[in-house]
Coordinates of C-alpha atoms in Angstrom, one line a residue:
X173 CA -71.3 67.3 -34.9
X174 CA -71.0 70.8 -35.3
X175 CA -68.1 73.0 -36.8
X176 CA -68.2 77.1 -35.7
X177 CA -66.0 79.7 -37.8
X178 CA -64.4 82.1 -36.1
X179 CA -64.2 86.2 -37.3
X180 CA -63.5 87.4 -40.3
X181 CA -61.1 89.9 -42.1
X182 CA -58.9 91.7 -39.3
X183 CA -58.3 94.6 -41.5
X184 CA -61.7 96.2 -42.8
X185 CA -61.8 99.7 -41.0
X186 CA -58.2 100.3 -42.6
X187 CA -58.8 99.6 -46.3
X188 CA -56.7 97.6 -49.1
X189 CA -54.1 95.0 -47.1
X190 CA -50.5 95.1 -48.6
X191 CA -50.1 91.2 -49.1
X192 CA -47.1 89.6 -47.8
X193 CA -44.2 88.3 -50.1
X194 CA -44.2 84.3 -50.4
X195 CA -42.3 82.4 -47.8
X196 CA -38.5 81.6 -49.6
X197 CA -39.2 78.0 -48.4
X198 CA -43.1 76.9 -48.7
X199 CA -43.7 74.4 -45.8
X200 CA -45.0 71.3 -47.5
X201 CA -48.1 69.4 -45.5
X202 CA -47.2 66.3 -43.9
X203 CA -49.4 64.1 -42.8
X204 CA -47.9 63.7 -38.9
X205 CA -48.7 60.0 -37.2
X206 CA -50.0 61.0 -33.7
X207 CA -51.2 58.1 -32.5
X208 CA -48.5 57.5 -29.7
X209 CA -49.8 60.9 -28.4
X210 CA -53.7 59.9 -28.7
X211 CA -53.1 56.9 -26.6
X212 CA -50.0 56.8 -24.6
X213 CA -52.0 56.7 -21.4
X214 CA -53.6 60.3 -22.5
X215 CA -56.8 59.1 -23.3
X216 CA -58.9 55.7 -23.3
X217 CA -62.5 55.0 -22.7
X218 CA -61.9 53.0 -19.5
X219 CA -60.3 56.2 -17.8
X220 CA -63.5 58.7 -18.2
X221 CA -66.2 55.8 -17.3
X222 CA -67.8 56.0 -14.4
X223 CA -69.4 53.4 -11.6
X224 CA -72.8 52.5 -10.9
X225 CA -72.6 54.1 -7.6
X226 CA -71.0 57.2 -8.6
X227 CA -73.8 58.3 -11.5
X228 CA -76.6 57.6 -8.8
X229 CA -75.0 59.7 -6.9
X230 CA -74.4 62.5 -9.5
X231 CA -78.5 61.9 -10.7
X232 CA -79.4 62.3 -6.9
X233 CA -77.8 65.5 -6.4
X234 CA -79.0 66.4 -9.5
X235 CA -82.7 66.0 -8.6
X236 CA -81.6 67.5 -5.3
X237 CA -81.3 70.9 -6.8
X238 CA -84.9 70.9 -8.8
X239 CA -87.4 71.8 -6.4
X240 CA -90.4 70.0 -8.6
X241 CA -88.6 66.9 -8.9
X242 CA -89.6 63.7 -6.4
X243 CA -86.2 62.4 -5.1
X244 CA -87.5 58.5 -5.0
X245 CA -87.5 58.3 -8.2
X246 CA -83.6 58.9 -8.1
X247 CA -83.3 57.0 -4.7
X248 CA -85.1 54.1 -5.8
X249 CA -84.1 53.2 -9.0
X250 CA -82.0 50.3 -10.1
X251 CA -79.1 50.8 -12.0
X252 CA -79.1 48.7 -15.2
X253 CA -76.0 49.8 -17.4
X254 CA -73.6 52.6 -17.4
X255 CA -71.9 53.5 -20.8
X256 CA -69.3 55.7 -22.2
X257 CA -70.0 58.2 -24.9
X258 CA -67.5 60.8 -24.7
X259 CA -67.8 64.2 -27.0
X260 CA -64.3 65.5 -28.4
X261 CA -63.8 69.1 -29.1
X262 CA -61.5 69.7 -31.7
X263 CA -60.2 73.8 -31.7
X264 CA -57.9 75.2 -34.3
X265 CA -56.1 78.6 -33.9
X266 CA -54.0 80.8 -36.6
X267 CA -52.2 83.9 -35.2
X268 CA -51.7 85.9 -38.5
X269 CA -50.1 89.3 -39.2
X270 CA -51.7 91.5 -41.6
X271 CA -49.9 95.2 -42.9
X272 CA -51.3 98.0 -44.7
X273 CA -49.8 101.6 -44.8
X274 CA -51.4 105.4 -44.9
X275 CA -50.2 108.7 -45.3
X276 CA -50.5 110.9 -42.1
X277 CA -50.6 115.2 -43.1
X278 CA -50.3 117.9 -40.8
X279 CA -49.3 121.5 -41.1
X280 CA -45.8 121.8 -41.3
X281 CA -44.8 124.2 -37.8
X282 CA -41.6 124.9 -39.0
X283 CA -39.3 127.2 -41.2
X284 CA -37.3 126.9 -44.7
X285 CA -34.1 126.9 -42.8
X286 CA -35.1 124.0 -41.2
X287 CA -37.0 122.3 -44.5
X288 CA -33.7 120.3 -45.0
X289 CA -33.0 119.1 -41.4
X290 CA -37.0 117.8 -41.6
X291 CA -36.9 116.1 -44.5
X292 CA -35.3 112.5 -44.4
X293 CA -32.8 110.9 -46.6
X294 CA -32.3 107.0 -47.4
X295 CA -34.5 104.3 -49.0
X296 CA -38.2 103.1 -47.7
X297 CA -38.4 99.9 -47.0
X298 CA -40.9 97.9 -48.1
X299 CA -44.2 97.1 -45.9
X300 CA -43.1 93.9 -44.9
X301 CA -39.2 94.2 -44.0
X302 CA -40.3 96.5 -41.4
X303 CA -39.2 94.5 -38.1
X304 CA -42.1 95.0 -35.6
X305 CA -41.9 93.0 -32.3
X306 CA -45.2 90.8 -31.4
X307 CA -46.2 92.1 -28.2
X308 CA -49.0 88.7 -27.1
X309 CA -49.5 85.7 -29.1
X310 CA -52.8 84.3 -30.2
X311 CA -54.6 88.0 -28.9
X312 CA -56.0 90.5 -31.1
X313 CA -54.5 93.5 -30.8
X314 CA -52.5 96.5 -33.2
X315 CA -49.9 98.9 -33.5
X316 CA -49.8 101.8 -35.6
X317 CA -45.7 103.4 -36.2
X318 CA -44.1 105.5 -38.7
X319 CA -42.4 104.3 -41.5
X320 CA -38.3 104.7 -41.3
X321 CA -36.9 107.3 -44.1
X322 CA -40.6 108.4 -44.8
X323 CA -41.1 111.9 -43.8
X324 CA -41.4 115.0 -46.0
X325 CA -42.0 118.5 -46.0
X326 CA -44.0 119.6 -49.5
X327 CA -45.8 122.3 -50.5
X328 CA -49.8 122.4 -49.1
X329 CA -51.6 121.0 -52.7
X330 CA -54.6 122.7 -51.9
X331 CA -53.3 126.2 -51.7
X332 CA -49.9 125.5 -53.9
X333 CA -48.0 127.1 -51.0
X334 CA -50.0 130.4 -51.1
X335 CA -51.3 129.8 -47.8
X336 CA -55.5 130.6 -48.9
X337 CA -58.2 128.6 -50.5
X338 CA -61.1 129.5 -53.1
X339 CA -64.1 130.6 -50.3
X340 CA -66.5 127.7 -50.9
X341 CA -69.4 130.0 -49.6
X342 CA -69.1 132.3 -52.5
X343 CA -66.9 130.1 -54.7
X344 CA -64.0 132.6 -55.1
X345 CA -66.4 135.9 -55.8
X346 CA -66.0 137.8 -52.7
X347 CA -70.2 138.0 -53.0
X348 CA -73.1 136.0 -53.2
X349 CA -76.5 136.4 -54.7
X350 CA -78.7 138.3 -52.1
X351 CA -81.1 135.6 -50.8
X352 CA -84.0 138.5 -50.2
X353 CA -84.8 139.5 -53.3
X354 CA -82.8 136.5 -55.2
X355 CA -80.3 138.6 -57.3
X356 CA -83.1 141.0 -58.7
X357 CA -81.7 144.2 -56.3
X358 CA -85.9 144.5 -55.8
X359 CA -88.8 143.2 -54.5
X360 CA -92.4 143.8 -54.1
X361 CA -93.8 146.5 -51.2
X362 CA -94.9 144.6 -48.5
X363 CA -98.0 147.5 -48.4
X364 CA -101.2 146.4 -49.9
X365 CA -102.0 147.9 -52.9
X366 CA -105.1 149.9 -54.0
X367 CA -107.7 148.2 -55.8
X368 CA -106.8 147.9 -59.3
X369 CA -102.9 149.0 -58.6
X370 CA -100.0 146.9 -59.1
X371 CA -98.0 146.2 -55.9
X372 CA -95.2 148.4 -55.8
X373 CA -91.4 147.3 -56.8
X374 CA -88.9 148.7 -53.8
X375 CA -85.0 148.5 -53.8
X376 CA -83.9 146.0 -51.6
X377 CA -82.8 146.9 -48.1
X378 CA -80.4 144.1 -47.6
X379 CA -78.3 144.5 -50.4
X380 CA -79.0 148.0 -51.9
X381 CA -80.4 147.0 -55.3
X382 CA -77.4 145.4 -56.2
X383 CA -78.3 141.9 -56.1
X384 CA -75.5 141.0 -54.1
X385 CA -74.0 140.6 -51.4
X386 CA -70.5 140.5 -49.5
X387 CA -69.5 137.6 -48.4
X388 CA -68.8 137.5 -44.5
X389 CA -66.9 134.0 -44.4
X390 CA -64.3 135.5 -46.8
X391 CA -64.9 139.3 -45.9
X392 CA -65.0 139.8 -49.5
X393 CA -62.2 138.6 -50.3
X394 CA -62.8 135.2 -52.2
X395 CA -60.3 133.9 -50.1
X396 CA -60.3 131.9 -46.9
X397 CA -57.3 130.4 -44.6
X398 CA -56.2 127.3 -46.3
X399 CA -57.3 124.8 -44.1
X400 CA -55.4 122.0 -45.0
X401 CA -51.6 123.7 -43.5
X402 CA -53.1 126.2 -41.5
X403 CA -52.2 128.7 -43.7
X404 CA -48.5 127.3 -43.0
X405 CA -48.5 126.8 -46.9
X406 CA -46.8 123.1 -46.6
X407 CA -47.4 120.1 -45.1
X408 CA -45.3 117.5 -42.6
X409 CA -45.7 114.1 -44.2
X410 CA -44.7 110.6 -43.6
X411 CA -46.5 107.1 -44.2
X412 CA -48.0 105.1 -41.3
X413 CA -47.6 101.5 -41.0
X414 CA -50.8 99.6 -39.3
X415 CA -50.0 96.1 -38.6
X416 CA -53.0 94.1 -37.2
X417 CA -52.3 90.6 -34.9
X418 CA -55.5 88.4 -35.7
X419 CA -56.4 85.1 -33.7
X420 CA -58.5 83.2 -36.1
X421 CA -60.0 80.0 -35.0
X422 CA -62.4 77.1 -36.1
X423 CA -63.6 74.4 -33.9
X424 CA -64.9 71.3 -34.5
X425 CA -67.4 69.2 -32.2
X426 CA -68.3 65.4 -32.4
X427 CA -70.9 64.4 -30.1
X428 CA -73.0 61.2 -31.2
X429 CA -75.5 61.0 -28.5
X430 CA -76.5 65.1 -28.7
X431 CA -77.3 65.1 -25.2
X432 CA -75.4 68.1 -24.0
X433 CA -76.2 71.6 -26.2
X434 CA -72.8 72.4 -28.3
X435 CA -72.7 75.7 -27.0
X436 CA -71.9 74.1 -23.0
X437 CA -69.6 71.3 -24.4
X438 CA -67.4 74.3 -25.5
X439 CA -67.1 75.6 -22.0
X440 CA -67.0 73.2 -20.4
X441 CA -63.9 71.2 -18.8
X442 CA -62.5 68.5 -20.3
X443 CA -58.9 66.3 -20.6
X444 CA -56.4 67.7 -23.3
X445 CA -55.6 64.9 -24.7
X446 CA -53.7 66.0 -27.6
X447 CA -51.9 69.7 -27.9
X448 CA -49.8 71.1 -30.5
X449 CA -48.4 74.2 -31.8
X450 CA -45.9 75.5 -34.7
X451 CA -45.7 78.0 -37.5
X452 CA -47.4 75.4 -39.8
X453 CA -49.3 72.9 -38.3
X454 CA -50.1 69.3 -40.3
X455 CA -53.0 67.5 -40.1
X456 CA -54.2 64.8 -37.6
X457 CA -53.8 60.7 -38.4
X458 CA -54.3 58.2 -36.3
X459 CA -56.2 59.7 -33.6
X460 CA -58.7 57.4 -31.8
X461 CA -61.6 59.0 -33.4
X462 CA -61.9 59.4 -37.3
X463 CA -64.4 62.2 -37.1
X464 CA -61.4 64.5 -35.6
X465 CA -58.7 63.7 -38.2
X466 CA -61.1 64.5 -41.2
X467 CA -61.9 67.7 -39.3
X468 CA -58.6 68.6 -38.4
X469 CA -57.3 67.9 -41.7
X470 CA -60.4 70.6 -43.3
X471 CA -60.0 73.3 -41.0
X472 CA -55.9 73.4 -41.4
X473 CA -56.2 73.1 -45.0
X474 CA -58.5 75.5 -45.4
X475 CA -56.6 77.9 -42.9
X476 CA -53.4 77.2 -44.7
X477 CA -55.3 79.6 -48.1
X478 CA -58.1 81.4 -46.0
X479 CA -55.9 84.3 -45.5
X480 CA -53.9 85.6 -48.7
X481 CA -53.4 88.7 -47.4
X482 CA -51.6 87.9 -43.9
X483 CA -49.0 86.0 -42.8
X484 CA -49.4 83.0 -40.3
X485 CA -46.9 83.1 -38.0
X486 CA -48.0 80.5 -35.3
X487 CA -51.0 77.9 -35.2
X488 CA -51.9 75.6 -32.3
X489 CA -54.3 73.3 -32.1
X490 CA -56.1 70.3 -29.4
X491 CA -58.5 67.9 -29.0
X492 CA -60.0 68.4 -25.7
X493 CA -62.8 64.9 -24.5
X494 CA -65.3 65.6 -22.5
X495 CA -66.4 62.8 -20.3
X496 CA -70.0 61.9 -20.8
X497 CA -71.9 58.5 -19.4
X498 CA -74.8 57.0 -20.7
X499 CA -76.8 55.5 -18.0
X500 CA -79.8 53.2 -18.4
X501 CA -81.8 52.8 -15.1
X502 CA -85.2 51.3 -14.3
X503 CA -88.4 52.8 -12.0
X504 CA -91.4 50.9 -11.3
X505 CA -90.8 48.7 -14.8
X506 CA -90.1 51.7 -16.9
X507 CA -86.7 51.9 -18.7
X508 CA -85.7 55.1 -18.9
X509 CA -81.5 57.0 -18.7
X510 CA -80.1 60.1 -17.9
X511 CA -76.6 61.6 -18.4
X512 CA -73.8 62.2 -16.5
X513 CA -71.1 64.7 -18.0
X514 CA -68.1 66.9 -17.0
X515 CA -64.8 66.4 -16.0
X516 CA -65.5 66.0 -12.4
X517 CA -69.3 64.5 -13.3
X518 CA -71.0 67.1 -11.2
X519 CA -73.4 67.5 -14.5
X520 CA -76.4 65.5 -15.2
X521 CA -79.0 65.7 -18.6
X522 CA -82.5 64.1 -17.4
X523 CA -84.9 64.4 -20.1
X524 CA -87.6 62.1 -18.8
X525 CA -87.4 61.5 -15.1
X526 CA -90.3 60.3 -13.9
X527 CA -91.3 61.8 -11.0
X528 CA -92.4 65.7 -11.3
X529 CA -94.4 68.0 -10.1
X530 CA -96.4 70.7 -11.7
X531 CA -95.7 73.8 -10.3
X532 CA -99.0 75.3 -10.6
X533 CA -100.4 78.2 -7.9
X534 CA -103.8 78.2 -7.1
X535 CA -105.7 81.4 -6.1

C-alpha cells in the first residue's frame, strides 16, 4: 500500500497569500453510504477473473517477447489454479483558488491637467469579492488583472517630485576621492631616486593636486535622473491581483500481493468503479474494500485543513481496480506462478520462469 502527495504551496514565487473569508455556511462532513455504487454491477471479483486458457495464453505471448526465455516452459505447463487479486487505486483531487495582491509603479506619461481624469474614484474591493471567471478546472494555471478603483497618480518618493536623485557614485558631492593618489593630491615620482635620496613627491596628474575628482555619472552635479519616474517626478500606480488555480492531489494504492511496481499500477488502465465530484466531497463507507474507505476518509480530511490560505472550489475523487490474476502452474514437478494484469490482460509479472538462457557472448 502506498500513498503519494501531490505539490505543495501554489503561491511561493508571489509572497504572503491574502486568506480567504470563511464560507457563510461551513459544509459539515457526512459520512455518504456508497455501497450501491461499489457493487451495483460496477465491480465484483468474478467480472475481472480470468480462465485457465486465457492466462496461458497471456504467459505465452509473454515469453514470446523475451528472446532468452525457452517457450516450453510456457507451452508445457499445466495450469493448477488461477486467482483474483485485484489492486485498487484510490486518487483524490482539490481544485483551490489562492489570491494575493501587489502594487505595479511606472512613470506617470502624462500631465497635471490630466492628473484628475487618471486618478480613479470609488471604493477597493476587497481581494476576494473580485469576481474572476475560472478559465479550466482541475489545471494549474494563473491570471494576473488590475484591481477595479485602484489606480493613482502620486508624487515619485524617491525624488519627492523634483525629478533627480542623490548620485550614488559620489553620494550627492559632485566629486569623488581621486583613486591615483587616494585623496592626498600627490604621489611618489615614478623615477628612481639617487642613492641615499628620498623618492620625490609629484602633484598628481589626474586630479591636479586636489585630491578629487569630478564626478562623470553626475557631471558634477550630485545629481542623476531619478530613475524611478524617469525624471517624470510621479508615478502611475494601481494594485495587481494574482489569483493562482492549483490542482492538488493525493492517491492512495492497495496492492496485497506487490507484484506490479506502484509507479505502473498508476498508469495503467483500469475499471472506474466508483467516481465523484462536488465542492466538498465526504468520505467513503461501505466500499468493497476497507483499505480505501480508511484512505479516502485521511486524504479528504486532511485536504479539507491542508490549505488555509485557498479556497476549494471543486474536489473529485475515484477508485479505479486494476485487474490482476494470480496463477499457480506446474513444470516438470516444480510449483511455481506468474501474474497476469491489465485491463485487457496483455501484461504478465514472471519472476521465476524456469527456463532461461544466459545471454553470454563468447569471443
Amino acid at each position: 500500500m502506498d500513498k503519494a502527495r501531490g505539490a505543495n504551496s501554489a503561491y511561493d514565487m508571489f509572497g504572503e497569500p491574502v486568506p480567504p473569508p470563511k464560507d457563510s455556511e461551513e459544509i459539515e462532513l457526512q459520512e455518504t453510504d456508497t455501497s450501491s455504487t461499489a457493487v451495483n454491477g460496477l465491480y465484483s471479483t468474478e467480472s475481472s477473473t480470468i480462465t485457465e486458457d486465457q492466462a496461458k495464453a497471456s504467459f505465452q505471448n509473454y515469453v514470446k517477447h523475451h528472446h532468452f526465455y525457452g517457450r516450453c516452459a510456457a507451452a508445457d505447463c499445466v495450469i493448477d489454479k488461477v486467482r483474483c487479486v485485484d489492486a485498487f487505486h484510490y486518487m483524490l483531487e482539490t481544485f483551490t483558488e489562492a489570491r494575493s495582491t501587489k502594487l505595479i509603479e511606472e512613470p506617470y506619461q502624462g500631465d497635471n491637467e490630466s492628473d484628475e481624469a487618471e486618478s480613479t474614484t470609488g471604493s477597493v474591493p476587497e481581494t476576494w469579492d473580485i469576481e474572476v471567471e475560472v478559465d479550466r478546472e482541475f489545471e494549474n494555471h494563473s491570471r494576473h488583472l488590475p484591481v477595479p478603483n485602484s489606480e493613482q497618480i502620486k508624487a515619485c518618493p524617491n525624488c519627492v517630485g523634483s525629478c533627480k536623485s542623490t548620485c550614488s557614485f559620489c553620494d550627492g558631492a559632485g566629486s569623488a576621492m581621486c583613486w591615483a593618489c587616494e585623496g592626498e593630491g600627490s604621489k611618489q615620482s615614478d623615477a628612481k631616486p639617487e642613492e641615499g635620496d628620498e623618492a620625490q613627491e609629484i602633484v598628481c596628474k589626474e586630479c591636479d593636486g586636489k585630491g578629487r575628482k569630478g564626478c562623470s555619472p553626475c557631471s558634477d552635479s550630485g545629481e542623476i535622473k531619478c530613475s524611478k519616474c524617469d525624471a517624470k517626478g510621479k508615478l502611475k500606480t494601481h494594485v495587481e491581483l494574482i489569483v493562482i488555480w492549483k490542482n492538488n492531489w493525493d492517491d492512495y494504492i492497495v496492492d496485497y500481493v506487490g507484484a506490479v511496481p506502484e509507479k505502473v499500477l498508476r498508469q495503467l488502465q483500469g475499471k472506474i468503479v466508483l467516481t465523484e465530484e462536488k465542492r466538498k466531497l465526504s468520505p467513503l463507507t461501505n466500499f468493497a474494500n476497507d483499505d480505501i474507505v480508511a484512505a479516502s476518509k485521511e486524504l479528504i480530511n486532511a485536504h479539507h485543513s491542508d490549505y488555509p490560505n485557498e479556497r476549494i472550489l471543486k474536489q473529485r475523487h475515484q477508485v479505479k481496480v486494476v485487474p490482476i490474476s494470480d496463477v499457480k502452474y506446474t513444470y516438470k514437478g516444480k510449483h511455481l506462478n506468474f501474474y497476469v494484469y491489465g485491463k485487457n490482460r496483455d501484461n504478465v509479472y514472471a519472476p521465476n520462469y524456469p527456463q532461461r538462457y544466459c545471454c553470454c557472448s563468447v569471443m
